[in-house]
C-alpha positions in Angstrom: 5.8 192.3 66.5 2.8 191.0 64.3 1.5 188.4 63.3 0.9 187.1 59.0 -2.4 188.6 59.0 -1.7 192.0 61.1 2.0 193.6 60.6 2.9 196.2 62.7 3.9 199.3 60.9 6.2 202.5 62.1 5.6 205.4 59.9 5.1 208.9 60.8 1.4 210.5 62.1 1.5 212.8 59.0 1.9 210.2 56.0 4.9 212.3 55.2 7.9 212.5 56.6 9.7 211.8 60.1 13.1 212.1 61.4 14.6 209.9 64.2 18.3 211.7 65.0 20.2 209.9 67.4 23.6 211.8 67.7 23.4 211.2 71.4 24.9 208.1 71.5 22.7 205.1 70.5 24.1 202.4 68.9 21.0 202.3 66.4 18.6 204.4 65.2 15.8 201.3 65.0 16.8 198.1 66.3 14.0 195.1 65.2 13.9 192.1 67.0 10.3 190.7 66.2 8.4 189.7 63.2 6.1 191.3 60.8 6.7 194.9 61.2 6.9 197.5 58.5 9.2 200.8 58.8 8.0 203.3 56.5 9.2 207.0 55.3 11.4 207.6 58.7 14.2 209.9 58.4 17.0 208.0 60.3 20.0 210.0 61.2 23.6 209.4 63.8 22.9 205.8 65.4 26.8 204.8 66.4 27.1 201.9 64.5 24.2 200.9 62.4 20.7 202.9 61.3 18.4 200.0 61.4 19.6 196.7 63.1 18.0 193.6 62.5 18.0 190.9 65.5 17.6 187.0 65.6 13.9 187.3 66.0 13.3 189.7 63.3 12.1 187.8 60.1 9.2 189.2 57.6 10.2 192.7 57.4 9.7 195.2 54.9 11.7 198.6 55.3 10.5 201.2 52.9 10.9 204.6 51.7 13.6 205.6 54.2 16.5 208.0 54.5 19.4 206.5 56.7 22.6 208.5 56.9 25.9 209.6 59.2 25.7 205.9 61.1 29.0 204.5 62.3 31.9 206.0 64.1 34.8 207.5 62.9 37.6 205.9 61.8 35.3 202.5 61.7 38.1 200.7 59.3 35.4 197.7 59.8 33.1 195.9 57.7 30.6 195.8 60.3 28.9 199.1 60.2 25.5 199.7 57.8 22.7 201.4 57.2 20.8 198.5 57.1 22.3 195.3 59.4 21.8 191.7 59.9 24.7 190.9 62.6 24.8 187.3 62.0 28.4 187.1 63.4 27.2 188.9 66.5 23.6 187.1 67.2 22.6 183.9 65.4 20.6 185.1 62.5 19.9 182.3 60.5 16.1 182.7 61.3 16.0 186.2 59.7 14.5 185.9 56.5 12.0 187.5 54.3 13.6 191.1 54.9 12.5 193.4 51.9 14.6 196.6 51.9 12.9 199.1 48.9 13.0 202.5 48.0 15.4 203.8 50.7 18.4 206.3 50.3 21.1 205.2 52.2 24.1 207.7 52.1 26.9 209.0 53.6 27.7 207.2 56.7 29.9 209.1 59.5 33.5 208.2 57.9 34.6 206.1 54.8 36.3 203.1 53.7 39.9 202.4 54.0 41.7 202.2 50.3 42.3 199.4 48.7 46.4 200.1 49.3 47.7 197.4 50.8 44.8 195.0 50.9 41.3 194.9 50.9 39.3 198.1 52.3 37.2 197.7 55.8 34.2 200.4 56.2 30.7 200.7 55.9 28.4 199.0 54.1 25.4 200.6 52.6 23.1 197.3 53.2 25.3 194.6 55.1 23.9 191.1 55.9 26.7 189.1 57.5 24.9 185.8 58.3 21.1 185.5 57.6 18.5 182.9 56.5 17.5 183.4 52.6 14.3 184.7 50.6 15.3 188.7 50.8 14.4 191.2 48.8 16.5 194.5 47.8 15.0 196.1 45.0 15.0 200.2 44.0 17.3 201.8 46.4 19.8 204.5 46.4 22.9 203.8 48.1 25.4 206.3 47.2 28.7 208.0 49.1 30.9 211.4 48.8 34.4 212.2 47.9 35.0 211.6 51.6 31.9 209.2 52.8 32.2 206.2 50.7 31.6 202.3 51.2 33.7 199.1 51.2 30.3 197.4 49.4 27.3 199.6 48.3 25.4 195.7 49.6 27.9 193.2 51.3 27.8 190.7 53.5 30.1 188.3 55.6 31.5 185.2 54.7 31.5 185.3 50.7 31.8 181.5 49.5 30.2 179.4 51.8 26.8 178.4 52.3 26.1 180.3 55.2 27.6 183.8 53.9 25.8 186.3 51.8 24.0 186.2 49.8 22.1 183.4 50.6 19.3 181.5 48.7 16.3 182.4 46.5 17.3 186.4 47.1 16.5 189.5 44.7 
């Protein structure tokens, strides 16, 4: 990680474009577990469950101009799955805060959501934050499905109605 003064930042050599494809396996494309680090204009493609994973250490983050897509396995049928992820009900995330997601396309994950028949749907999440500290940002993204890749929440979260769910306070 960095430090207030001196983030670390991941972008690709040519200013342009890069692609990370991970259809080999790995549970994330990026997994962040330390503060002050920028991800920038990455291409971000296959992880098994989530594109980019955020971990109890991870706090003043900015992920920016990315493409995430085909995350997840199929047949999820579980909210757990994102393109972007705090797992709070994994890992204690309450220290994750100050996590600006902007600009990113997040689309068609592996499978889709379960309908609505017969209760509420589980599936992916675009942008899921299940249990996290407060002061986020998510501002001019594209999060957007198929006919046969769609989301239970374009941006969802864990524990609706309590003060530790999503979202929590002072976010945009």
């Amino acid at each position: 990680g960095g430090t207030p003064g001196n983030y670390i930042k991941y972008q690709p050599a040519n200013g342009i474009s890069s692609t990370i494809n991970v259809n080999n396996g790995s549970q994330n494309c990026i997994w962040i577990n330390a503060p002050y680090i920028i991800i920038s204009k990455l291409t971000l493609i296959g992880a098994a469950e989530d594109g980019i994973r955020l971990g109890p250490n991870a706090h003043d983050i900015l992920i920016d101009s990315c493409d995430i897509s085909g995350w997840g396995y199929v047949g999820m049928g579980s909210n757990n799955q994102a393109g972007v992820r705090i797992a709070g009900f994994k890992d204690n995330c309450y220290g994750v805060v100050r996590v600006v997601i902007q600009r990113c396309k997040i689309h068609e994950s592996r499978d889709g959501s379960t309908s609505w028949t017969g209760g509420h749907p589980g599936g992916p999440n675009g942008i899921n934050f299940e249990e996290a500290g407060g002061n986020h940002v998510i501002r001019y993204n594209e999060i957007y499905g198929s006919a046969t890749h769609y989301f239970m929440d374009g941006i969802g979260g864990g524990d609706n109605f309590t003060k530790s769910g999503f979202s929590r306070s002072d976010m945009d």
